[in-house]
CSV table of C-alpha atoms and ligand atoms in Angstrom, one decimal:
chain,number,residue,atom,x,y,z
A,1,MET,CA,117.4,52.8,-83.8
A,2,ILE,CA,114.3,54.5,-84.5
A,3,LEU,CA,113.3,56.4,-87.5
A,4,VAL,CA,111.0,59.7,-86.2
A,5,THR,CA,108.5,61.4,-88.9
A,6,GLY,CA,108.0,65.4,-88.3
A,7,GLY,CA,110.6,65.5,-85.0
A,8,ALA,CA,111.5,68.7,-85.5
A,9,GLY,CA,107.9,69.4,-84.6
A,10,PHE,CA,106.1,70.4,-81.3
A,11,ILE,CA,105.8,66.8,-79.7
A,12,GLY,CA,108.2,64.7,-82.1
A,13,ALA,CA,110.9,67.4,-81.0
A,14,ASN,CA,110.2,66.5,-77.0
A,15,PHE,CA,110.0,62.3,-78.0
A,16,ALA,CA,113.3,63.1,-80.1
A,17,LEU,CA,115.5,65.4,-77.1
A,18,GLY,CA,113.7,62.2,-74.8
A,19,ALA,CA,114.6,58.9,-76.7
A,20,VAL,CA,118.2,60.3,-77.4
A,21,ARG,CA,118.5,61.0,-73.7
A,22,ASN,CA,117.4,57.6,-72.8
A,23,GLY,CA,119.9,56.0,-75.2
A,24,GLU,CA,118.4,55.8,-78.3
A,25,THR,CA,119.3,56.9,-81.7
A,26,VAL,CA,117.4,58.8,-83.8
A,27,VAL,CA,116.9,59.2,-87.4
A,28,ASN,CA,114.4,62.5,-87.8
A,29,LEU,CA,113.0,62.8,-91.4
A,30,ASP,CA,111.0,66.4,-91.4
A,31,LYS,CA,110.4,68.5,-94.1
A,32,LEU,CA,110.5,71.7,-91.8
A,33,GLY,CA,107.4,73.1,-93.0
A,34,TYR,CA,106.2,76.7,-91.4
A,35,ALA,CA,105.4,74.2,-87.8
A,36,GLY,CA,108.8,72.7,-88.1
A,37,HIS,CA,111.6,74.4,-86.0
A,38,LEU,CA,115.5,72.9,-85.9
A,39,GLU,CA,116.2,75.1,-83.1
A,40,SER,CA,113.7,72.7,-81.1
A,41,LEU,CA,116.8,70.0,-81.5
A,42,ALA,CA,119.6,72.3,-80.8
A,43,ALA,CA,120.4,70.4,-77.7
A,44,LEU,CA,121.4,67.6,-80.0
A,45,ASP,CA,123.6,69.2,-82.3
A,46,GLY,CA,126.5,67.5,-82.9
A,47,ASN,CA,125.3,64.5,-80.8
A,48,PRO,CA,126.2,61.4,-83.1
A,49,ARG,CA,122.3,59.6,-82.3
A,50,HIS,CA,120.7,62.3,-83.6
A,51,VAL,CA,120.7,62.1,-87.6
A,52,PHE,CA,118.1,64.9,-89.0
A,53,VAL,CA,117.1,64.6,-92.2
A,54,LYS,CA,115.4,67.3,-94.3
A,55,GLY,CA,112.7,65.5,-96.2
A,56,ASP,CA,108.7,64.5,-96.9
A,57,ILE,CA,107.2,61.4,-95.8
A,58,GLY,CA,105.3,61.4,-99.6
A,59,ASP,CA,108.6,60.7,-100.7
A,60,ARG,CA,109.1,57.1,-101.2
A,61,GLU,CA,112.6,57.0,-102.5
A,62,LEU,CA,114.1,58.9,-99.4
A,63,VAL,CA,112.0,56.6,-97.1
A,64,ARG,CA,113.0,53.7,-98.7
A,65,LYS,CA,116.6,55.0,-98.9
A,66,LEU,CA,116.3,55.7,-95.1
A,67,LEU,CA,115.2,52.0,-94.3
A,68,ALA,CA,117.7,50.7,-95.9
A,69,GLN,CA,120.3,52.7,-94.9
A,70,HIS,CA,119.5,52.4,-90.9
A,71,ARG,CA,117.5,49.5,-90.4
A,72,PRO,CA,115.3,50.9,-87.7
A,73,ARG,CA,113.3,48.7,-85.5
A,74,ALA,CA,110.7,51.1,-85.5
A,75,ILE,CA,108.9,54.2,-87.3
A,76,VAL,CA,106.8,56.3,-85.3
A,77,HIS,CA,104.7,58.8,-86.7
A,78,PHE,CA,104.2,62.6,-86.0
A,79,ALA,CA,104.9,64.1,-89.1
A,80,ALA,CA,101.1,66.1,-90.0
A,81,GLU,CA,99.8,69.1,-90.8
A,82,SER,CA,98.4,69.5,-86.6
A,83,HIS,CA,96.1,72.8,-86.9
A,84,VAL,CA,92.5,72.5,-86.7
A,85,ASP,CA,92.0,76.4,-87.6
A,86,ARG,CA,94.7,76.0,-90.8
A,87,SER,CA,92.7,72.5,-92.0
A,88,ILE,CA,88.9,75.0,-92.2
A,89,HIS,CA,91.4,77.4,-93.9
A,90,GLY,CA,93.3,75.0,-96.9
A,91,PRO,CA,92.4,70.6,-96.3
A,92,GLY,CA,94.3,69.5,-99.0
A,93,GLU,CA,97.5,69.3,-97.5
A,94,PHE,CA,95.7,67.7,-94.7
A,95,VAL,CA,94.8,65.0,-97.0
A,96,GLN,CA,98.3,64.8,-99.1
A,97,THR,CA,100.8,64.6,-95.8
A,98,ASN,CA,98.3,63.0,-93.4
A,99,VAL,CA,96.4,60.4,-95.5
A,100,VAL,CA,98.8,60.3,-99.0
A,101,GLY,CA,101.9,60.3,-96.6
A,102,THR,CA,101.3,57.8,-94.2
A,103,PHE,CA,100.3,56.0,-96.9
A,104,ALA,CA,103.7,56.2,-98.6
A,105,LEU,CA,105.3,55.4,-95.0
A,106,LEU,CA,102.7,52.1,-95.0
A,107,GLU,CA,104.0,50.8,-98.3
A,108,GLU,CA,107.6,51.3,-97.3
A,109,SER,CA,107.0,50.0,-94.5
A,110,ARG,CA,105.6,47.1,-95.7
A,111,ASN,CA,108.3,46.4,-98.3
A,112,PHE,CA,110.8,46.6,-95.0
A,113,PHE,CA,108.8,44.4,-92.7
A,114,GLN,CA,109.6,41.6,-95.1
A,115,ASN,CA,113.0,41.2,-94.8
A,116,HIS,CA,112.8,43.1,-90.8
A,117,LYS,CA,110.3,40.8,-88.5
A,118,ASP,CA,111.1,42.6,-85.4
A,119,PHE,CA,109.9,46.1,-87.0
A,120,ARG,CA,107.1,48.4,-85.8
A,121,PHE,CA,104.6,51.4,-86.8
A,122,LEU,CA,103.6,53.9,-84.1
A,123,GLN,CA,100.8,56.0,-85.4
A,124,VAL,CA,100.7,59.1,-82.9
A,125,SER,CA,97.0,60.1,-83.7
A,126,THR,CA,94.5,61.9,-81.8
A,127,ASP,CA,91.3,62.1,-80.0
A,128,GLU,CA,89.7,64.2,-82.5
A,129,VAL,CA,88.8,61.3,-84.6
A,130,PHE,CA,85.8,60.4,-82.3
A,131,GLY,CA,84.4,63.3,-82.3
A,132,SER,CA,82.6,65.6,-80.0
A,133,LEU,CA,81.4,64.6,-76.6
A,134,GLY,CA,78.0,65.5,-74.6
A,135,GLU,CA,78.5,67.5,-71.2
A,136,THR,CA,77.7,64.3,-69.3
A,137,ASP,CA,78.6,61.6,-71.6
A,138,ALA,CA,81.2,59.0,-70.5
A,139,ALA,CA,84.7,59.7,-71.9
A,140,PHE,CA,85.7,58.2,-74.9
A,141,THR,CA,87.6,54.5,-74.8
A,142,GLU,CA,89.2,52.5,-77.5
A,143,THR,CA,86.6,51.1,-78.6
A,144,SER,CA,84.5,54.2,-79.3
A,145,PRO,CA,83.6,54.8,-83.1
A,146,TYR,CA,85.1,57.1,-84.9
A,147,ALA,CA,83.1,60.3,-85.8
A,148,PRO,CA,85.2,62.7,-87.5
A,149,ASN,CA,84.2,66.8,-87.6
A,150,SER,CA,86.8,68.4,-89.2
A,151,PRO,CA,89.2,68.3,-91.9
A,152,TYR,CA,92.2,67.6,-89.8
A,153,SER,CA,90.5,65.1,-87.5
A,154,ALA,CA,88.8,63.4,-90.8
A,155,SER,CA,92.5,63.2,-92.6
A,156,LYS,CA,93.8,61.8,-89.5
A,157,ALA,CA,91.0,59.3,-89.0
A,158,ALA,CA,91.6,57.7,-92.6
A,159,ALA,CA,95.3,57.8,-92.0
A,160,ASP,CA,94.1,55.7,-88.8
A,161,HIS,CA,92.0,53.2,-90.7
A,162,LEU,CA,95.2,52.8,-93.2
A,163,VAL,CA,97.5,51.7,-90.6
A,164,ARG,CA,94.4,49.1,-89.3
A,165,ALA,CA,94.6,47.6,-92.9
A,166,TYR,CA,98.4,47.4,-93.3
A,167,HIS,CA,98.1,45.2,-90.2
A,168,HIS,CA,95.1,43.0,-90.3
A,169,THR,CA,95.8,42.8,-94.3
A,170,TYR,CA,99.5,42.5,-94.4
A,171,GLY,CA,100.1,41.9,-91.2
A,172,LEU,CA,102.6,45.1,-90.6
A,173,PRO,CA,102.8,45.0,-86.5
A,174,THR,CA,101.2,48.6,-85.8
A,175,LEU,CA,100.1,50.5,-82.7
A,176,ILE,CA,97.5,53.3,-83.1
A,177,SER,CA,98.0,55.9,-80.2
A,178,ASN,CA,94.8,58.3,-79.9
A,179,CYS,CA,96.1,61.4,-77.3
A,180,SER,CA,94.3,64.2,-76.0
A,181,ASN,CA,95.6,68.0,-76.2
A,182,ASN,CA,99.4,68.2,-75.2
A,183,TYR,CA,101.0,71.5,-74.2
A,184,GLY,CA,104.7,71.7,-73.0
A,185,PRO,CA,107.9,73.5,-74.4
A,186,PHE,CA,108.3,74.0,-78.2
A,187,GLN,CA,104.4,74.4,-79.1
A,188,LEU,CA,103.8,77.0,-81.6
A,189,PRO,CA,101.8,79.9,-80.3
A,190,GLU,CA,98.9,79.1,-83.0
A,191,LYS,CA,97.9,76.6,-80.7
A,192,LEU,CA,95.9,77.9,-77.7
A,193,ILE,CA,98.4,77.3,-74.2
A,194,PRO,CA,101.5,79.2,-76.1
A,195,LEU,CA,99.9,82.2,-77.8
A,196,LEU,CA,97.8,83.1,-74.9
A,197,ILE,CA,101.4,83.0,-73.1
A,198,HIS,CA,102.7,84.9,-76.4
A,199,ASN,CA,99.3,87.2,-76.5
A,200,ALA,CA,99.5,88.1,-73.2
A,201,LEU,CA,103.3,89.1,-72.8
A,202,ALA,CA,102.9,91.2,-76.1
A,203,GLY,CA,99.9,92.9,-74.8
A,204,GLU,CA,97.7,91.7,-77.1
A,205,ALA,CA,94.2,90.5,-76.8
A,206,LEU,CA,93.7,86.7,-76.0
A,207,PRO,CA,91.1,85.3,-78.4
A,208,VAL,CA,88.4,83.2,-77.0
A,209,TYR,CA,86.6,81.3,-79.6
A,210,GLY,CA,82.9,81.5,-78.7
A,211,ASP,CA,81.7,80.8,-75.1
A,212,GLY,CA,85.0,79.5,-74.1
A,213,LYS,CA,83.2,76.0,-72.8
A,214,ASN,CA,84.8,73.9,-75.1
A,215,VAL,CA,86.5,71.1,-73.0
A,216,ARG,CA,89.7,69.5,-73.8
A,217,ASP,CA,91.6,67.2,-71.6
A,218,TRP,CA,95.4,68.4,-71.3
A,219,LEU,CA,98.3,66.3,-71.0
A,220,TYR,CA,101.8,67.7,-70.9
A,221,VAL,CA,103.8,67.0,-73.6
A,222,GLU,CA,106.8,65.1,-71.5
A,223,ASP,CA,103.8,62.1,-70.2
A,224,HIS,CA,103.2,61.6,-73.9
A,225,CYS,CA,106.1,61.5,-74.9
A,226,ASN,CA,106.6,58.6,-72.4
A,227,ALA,CA,103.6,56.9,-73.1
A,228,LEU,CA,104.7,56.2,-76.6
A,229,GLY,CA,108.2,55.2,-75.3
A,230,ALA,CA,106.4,52.2,-73.3
A,231,LEU,CA,103.9,51.7,-76.0
A,232,LEU,CA,107.0,51.3,-78.5
A,233,GLU,CA,108.5,48.7,-75.7
A,234,ARG,CA,105.3,47.0,-74.5
A,235,GLY,CA,102.5,47.7,-76.4
A,236,ALA,CA,100.4,45.0,-78.3
A,237,ALA,CA,100.6,44.6,-82.7
A,238,GLY,CA,97.4,45.5,-84.2
A,239,GLU,CA,95.9,47.2,-81.3
A,240,THR,CA,95.0,50.9,-80.1
A,241,TYR,CA,95.4,53.0,-77.1
A,242,ASN,CA,94.2,56.0,-75.8
A,243,ILE,CA,96.0,58.5,-73.8
A,244,GLY,CA,95.0,61.4,-71.9
A,245,GLY,CA,96.0,63.5,-69.0
A,246,ASN,CA,92.7,63.2,-67.0
A,247,SER,CA,92.9,66.6,-67.2
A,248,GLU,CA,89.5,68.0,-68.4
A,249,LYS,CA,88.8,71.7,-68.3
A,250,THR,CA,86.9,74.8,-70.2
A,251,ASN,CA,88.8,76.8,-72.5
A,252,LEU,CA,88.2,79.8,-70.1
A,253,GLU,CA,89.7,77.8,-67.1
A,254,VAL,CA,92.8,77.5,-69.4
A,255,VAL,CA,92.6,81.2,-70.1
A,256,GLU,CA,92.0,81.9,-66.3
A,257,ALA,CA,95.2,79.6,-65.3
A,258,VAL,CA,97.3,81.2,-67.5
A,259,CYS,CA,96.7,84.6,-66.7
A,260,GLY,CA,96.9,83.8,-63.2
A,261,LEU,CA,100.3,82.5,-63.5
A,262,LEU,CA,101.8,84.7,-65.6
A,263,ASP,CA,100.1,87.9,-62.9
A,264,GLU,CA,102.1,85.4,-60.8
A,265,LEU,CA,105.7,85.6,-62.6
A,266,HIS,CA,105.2,88.4,-64.9
A,267,PRO,CA,103.6,91.0,-63.3
A,268,ARG,CA,102.1,93.5,-65.7
A,269,ALA,CA,103.3,97.1,-65.5
A,270,SER,CA,99.5,97.9,-64.6
A,271,GLY,CA,96.0,95.9,-64.2
A,272,ARG,CA,96.2,92.2,-64.8
A,273,TYR,CA,96.3,89.8,-68.0
A,274,ARG,CA,92.4,88.7,-67.8
A,275,ASP,CA,91.6,92.2,-69.0
A,276,LEU,CA,92.7,91.1,-72.3
A,277,VAL,CA,90.4,88.5,-72.7
A,278,THR,CA,88.6,89.2,-76.1
A,279,HIS,CA,85.5,86.9,-77.1
A,280,VAL,CA,85.8,86.4,-80.6
A,281,LYS,CA,83.6,84.3,-83.3
A,282,ASP,CA,83.5,80.8,-83.0
A,283,ARG,CA,85.5,77.7,-85.4
A,284,PRO,CA,83.3,76.3,-87.3
A,285,GLY,CA,82.1,73.1,-86.8
A,286,HIS,CA,83.8,73.6,-82.9
A,287,ASP,CA,83.8,70.4,-81.3
A,288,ARG,CA,82.1,70.7,-77.7
A,289,ARG,CA,84.2,68.5,-75.5
A,290,TYR,CA,87.0,65.6,-75.8
A,291,ALA,CA,87.6,63.5,-72.9
A,292,MET,CA,89.6,59.8,-73.1
A,293,ASP,CA,89.8,56.8,-70.8
A,294,ALA,CA,92.8,55.9,-70.3
A,295,SER,CA,92.8,53.0,-68.0
A,296,LYS,CA,94.3,50.7,-71.1
A,297,MET,CA,97.2,52.5,-70.8
A,298,ARG,CA,97.6,52.0,-67.0
A,299,ARG,CA,96.4,48.8,-66.7
A,300,ARG,CA,98.4,47.1,-69.5
A,301,LEU,CA,101.4,49.4,-69.6
A,302,GLY,CA,101.8,50.9,-65.9
A,303,TRP,CA,101.8,54.1,-67.7
A,304,GLN,CA,100.1,57.4,-65.9
A,305,PRO,CA,100.7,61.4,-66.6
A,306,ALA,CA,103.5,62.4,-64.3
A,307,GLU,CA,101.9,66.0,-63.9
A,308,SER,CA,99.2,67.4,-63.2
A,309,PHE,CA,97.7,70.7,-64.7
A,310,ALA,CA,98.9,73.0,-62.8
A,311,THR,CA,102.6,71.9,-62.6
A,312,GLY,CA,102.6,71.0,-66.1
A,313,LEU,CA,101.5,74.4,-67.0
A,314,ARG,CA,103.6,76.1,-64.5
A,315,LYS,CA,106.4,74.3,-66.1
A,316,THR,CA,105.5,75.6,-69.4
A,317,VAL,CA,104.7,79.0,-68.7
A,318,ARG,CA,108.6,79.0,-66.6
A,319,TRP,CA,109.7,77.7,-70.3
A,320,TYR,CA,108.5,80.7,-72.6
A,321,LEU,CA,109.3,83.2,-69.9
A,322,ASP,CA,112.7,82.0,-70.5
A,323,ASN,CA,112.8,81.0,-74.2
A,324,ALA,CA,111.9,84.6,-75.8
A,325,GLU,CA,113.9,83.8,-78.5
A,326,TRP,CA,112.4,80.4,-79.5
A,327,VAL,CA,109.1,82.1,-79.1
A,328,ARG,CA,110.9,85.1,-81.8
A,329,GLN,CA,111.8,83.0,-84.5
A,330,ALA,CA,108.7,80.4,-84.5
A,331,THR,CA,106.8,83.2,-85.2
A,332,SER,CA,109.1,85.2,-87.4
A,333,GLY,CA,108.4,84.4,-91.1
A,334,GLY,CA,104.8,83.7,-92.2
A,335,TYR,CA,103.5,83.7,-88.2
A,336,GLN,CA,101.8,87.3,-88.8
A,337,ASP,CA,100.1,86.5,-91.9
A,338,TRP,CA,98.6,83.6,-90.3
A,339,VAL,CA,97.4,85.4,-87.2
A,340,GLU,CA,95.9,88.2,-89.7
A,341,LYS,CA,94.5,85.3,-91.8
A,342,ASN,CA,92.8,83.1,-88.8
A,343,TYR,CA,91.1,86.2,-86.7
A,344,SER,CA,90.5,88.8,-89.4
A,345,VAL,CA,87.6,85.7,-89.9
A,346,ARG,CA,86.6,86.0,-86.3
A,347,SER,CA,86.3,89.8,-85.3
B,401,NAD,P1,103.2,70.1,-85.0
B,401,NAD,O1,102.3,70.6,-86.3
B,401,NAD,O2,104.1,71.1,-84.5
B,401,NAD,O3,104.3,69.2,-85.6
B,401,NAD,C1,104.1,68.7,-86.6
B,401,NAD,C2,105.9,68.1,-87.6
B,401,NAD,O4,105.3,67.7,-89.0
B,401,NAD,C3,106.4,69.5,-88.6
B,401,NAD,O5,107.7,69.9,-87.9
B,401,NAD,C4,105.9,69.5,-89.3
B,401,NAD,O6,107.7,70.0,-90.5
B,401,NAD,C5,106.6,68.1,-90.1
B,401,NAD,N1,105.6,67.7,-90.9
B,401,NAD,C6,104.3,68.1,-91.8
B,401,NAD,N2,104.1,67.3,-93.3
B,401,NAD,C7,105.3,66.4,-93.3
B,401,NAD,C8,105.6,65.7,-94.3
B,401,NAD,N3,104.8,65.9,-95.4
B,401,NAD,N4,107.0,64.9,-94.6
B,401,NAD,C9,107.6,65.3,-93.2
B,401,NAD,N5,107.3,66.4,-91.9
B,401,NAD,C10,106.5,67.0,-92.4
B,401,NAD,O7,102.4,69.0,-84.6
B,401,NAD,P2,102.3,68.4,-83.2
B,401,NAD,O8,101.5,68.9,-82.4
B,401,NAD,O9,103.7,68.1,-82.7
B,401,NAD,O10,101.8,66.5,-83.5
B,401,NAD,C11,102.5,65.8,-84.2
B,401,NAD,C12,101.6,65.0,-84.3
B,401,NAD,O11,101.0,64.3,-82.6
B,401,NAD,C13,100.2,65.1,-85.3
B,401,NAD,O12,100.1,63.7,-85.7
B,401,NAD,C14,99.4,65.0,-84.2
B,401,NAD,O13,98.2,64.6,-85.2
B,401,NAD,C15,99.4,64.0,-83.2
B,401,NAD,N6,98.7,64.9,-82.3
B,401,NAD,C16,99.0,66.1,-81.9
B,401,NAD,C17,98.5,66.7,-80.3
B,401,NAD,C18,98.6,67.8,-79.8
B,401,NAD,O14,97.9,68.0,-79.0
B,401,NAD,N7,99.5,68.5,-80.5
B,401,NAD,C19,97.6,65.8,-79.6
B,401,NAD,C20,97.5,64.6,-80.5
B,401,NAD,C21,97.7,63.8,-81.3
B,402,DAU,O1,92.7,67.0,-79.1
B,402,DAU,C1,94.1,66.4,-79.7
B,402,DAU,C2,94.1,67.5,-80.5
B,402,DAU,O2,94.6,69.0,-79.6
B,402,DAU,C3,95.6,67.4,-81.2
B,402,DAU,O3,94.9,66.4,-82.4
B,402,DAU,C4,95.3,68.8,-82.5
B,402,DAU,O4,96.7,68.3,-83.3
B,402,DAU,C5,95.8,70.0,-82.1
B,402,DAU,O5,96.3,71.1,-82.5
B,402,DAU,C6,94.9,69.9,-80.5
B,402,DAU,O6,93.4,70.5,-81.1
B,402,DAU,P1,92.3,71.5,-80.6
B,402,DAU,O7,91.8,72.1,-81.8
B,402,DAU,O8,91.6,71.3,-79.6
B,402,DAU,O9,94.1,72.5,-79.7
B,402,DAU,P2,93.4,74.1,-80.3
B,402,DAU,O10,95.2,74.6,-79.1
B,402,DAU,O11,93.6,74.9,-82.0
B,402,DAU,O12,92.2,74.7,-79.4
B,402,DAU,C7,92.2,74.5,-78.5
B,402,DAU,C8,90.9,74.7,-78.2
B,402,DAU,O13,90.8,76.8,-77.8
B,402,DAU,C9,89.9,74.9,-78.9
B,402,DAU,O14,88.7,74.7,-78.2
B,402,DAU,C10,90.0,76.0,-79.9
B,402,DAU,C11,90.3,77.1,-78.2
B,402,DAU,N1,91.0,78.0,-79.2
B,402,DAU,C12,92.2,77.9,-79.8
B,402,DAU,C13,92.4,79.2,-80.5
B,402,DAU,C14,93.6,79.1,-81.4
B,402,DAU,C15,90.1,79.5,-78.8
B,402,DAU,O15,89.5,79.5,-78.1
B,402,DAU,N2,91.0,80.4,-79.6
B,402,DAU,C16,92.3,80.5,-80.3
B,402,DAU,O16,92.7,81.2,-80.0
């Protein structure tokens, strides 16, 4: 039994689906904010090995009750405010959930650990805590210094520091993973790849921030989830692990790849999808390049990605073409307000 936080969001839902498929029982705590979509977990409806609880990780009484009731062997902590652009418009919620919320989970974990010594706490973090690389710099390793540049990455860095301190001070068996950009099924079209697919299919502009030469290291979400599974079973308590796809691309290369796949799988009535590309005003403080050295994961845990960017992106584009109803539901509600807020400042 494991307690997953944020399991109706993108990576958490993929993780919960995979874990239950592998025979695990999952208690899934998510407040179902704008990024949480229970439809992503429809395949688990009625499955006794999945218990969904709507609630906030900052609600210590609820977390205490769930730990006492289910006695999980681990917490896998995904719940977070996760979108850099939103953190620029409103950093407060990022501090609240990512820092204060993680603190609440750690406090309850510390108490629970007193009588459950085989317990582990896995903090799912990001490569963005390391800041930005120059074009020819070596990739980030586990010993790269933290240098976060956005309110999002600063809040994740703060949480990582708390997790580290709870191991060092209280002996809580913690693990921290720092992963690069994920893509795949069930990702809300506010992040680059699903946004491109969604806008292209609607015949709308494909907004590229700045010159489009910022570089990200892309990893298919299932590969990230498999890495986290390996870490949970065989990772060393108190250590951190970098996870990445060894797949650096400029944003323009990503746009080109998405457009090419859509031209092949779902051609436009006239013209090509790349005709929709529009350069817009850059993101303030936009990190230029991230790259992860994931050799520790390979050496120590035998993990490496199964998908290349080409195979993972093809699966992803197909998934979005086949799951228009999920996209429709995920982009109802406040989605349009967000699009207006974020993209009106860029025109
Ligand atoms: P997401 O935004 O899709 O999902 C986050 C989930 O957390 C949502 O379901 C939301 O409702 C829930 N949540 C937010 N605040 C909560 C709270 N206070 N209490 C309970 N639930 C709450 O995010 P994601 O892309 O799936 O990312 C998951 C985790 O992985 C995050 O911690 C993120 O920092 C990390 N991460 C993401 C990526 C990426 O590329 N997406 C890469 C590396 C690490
Ligand atoms: O690196 C890991 C991080 O990846 C995670 O920790 C974050 O949770 C996740 O959101 C993601 O952050 P990014 O800022 O890299 O992802 P995003 O999809 O927002 O942007 C990817 C790149 O594309 C970035 O350089 C900004 C650019 N971009 C993004 C959007 C939404 C555009 O050019 N146009 C856009 O409309």
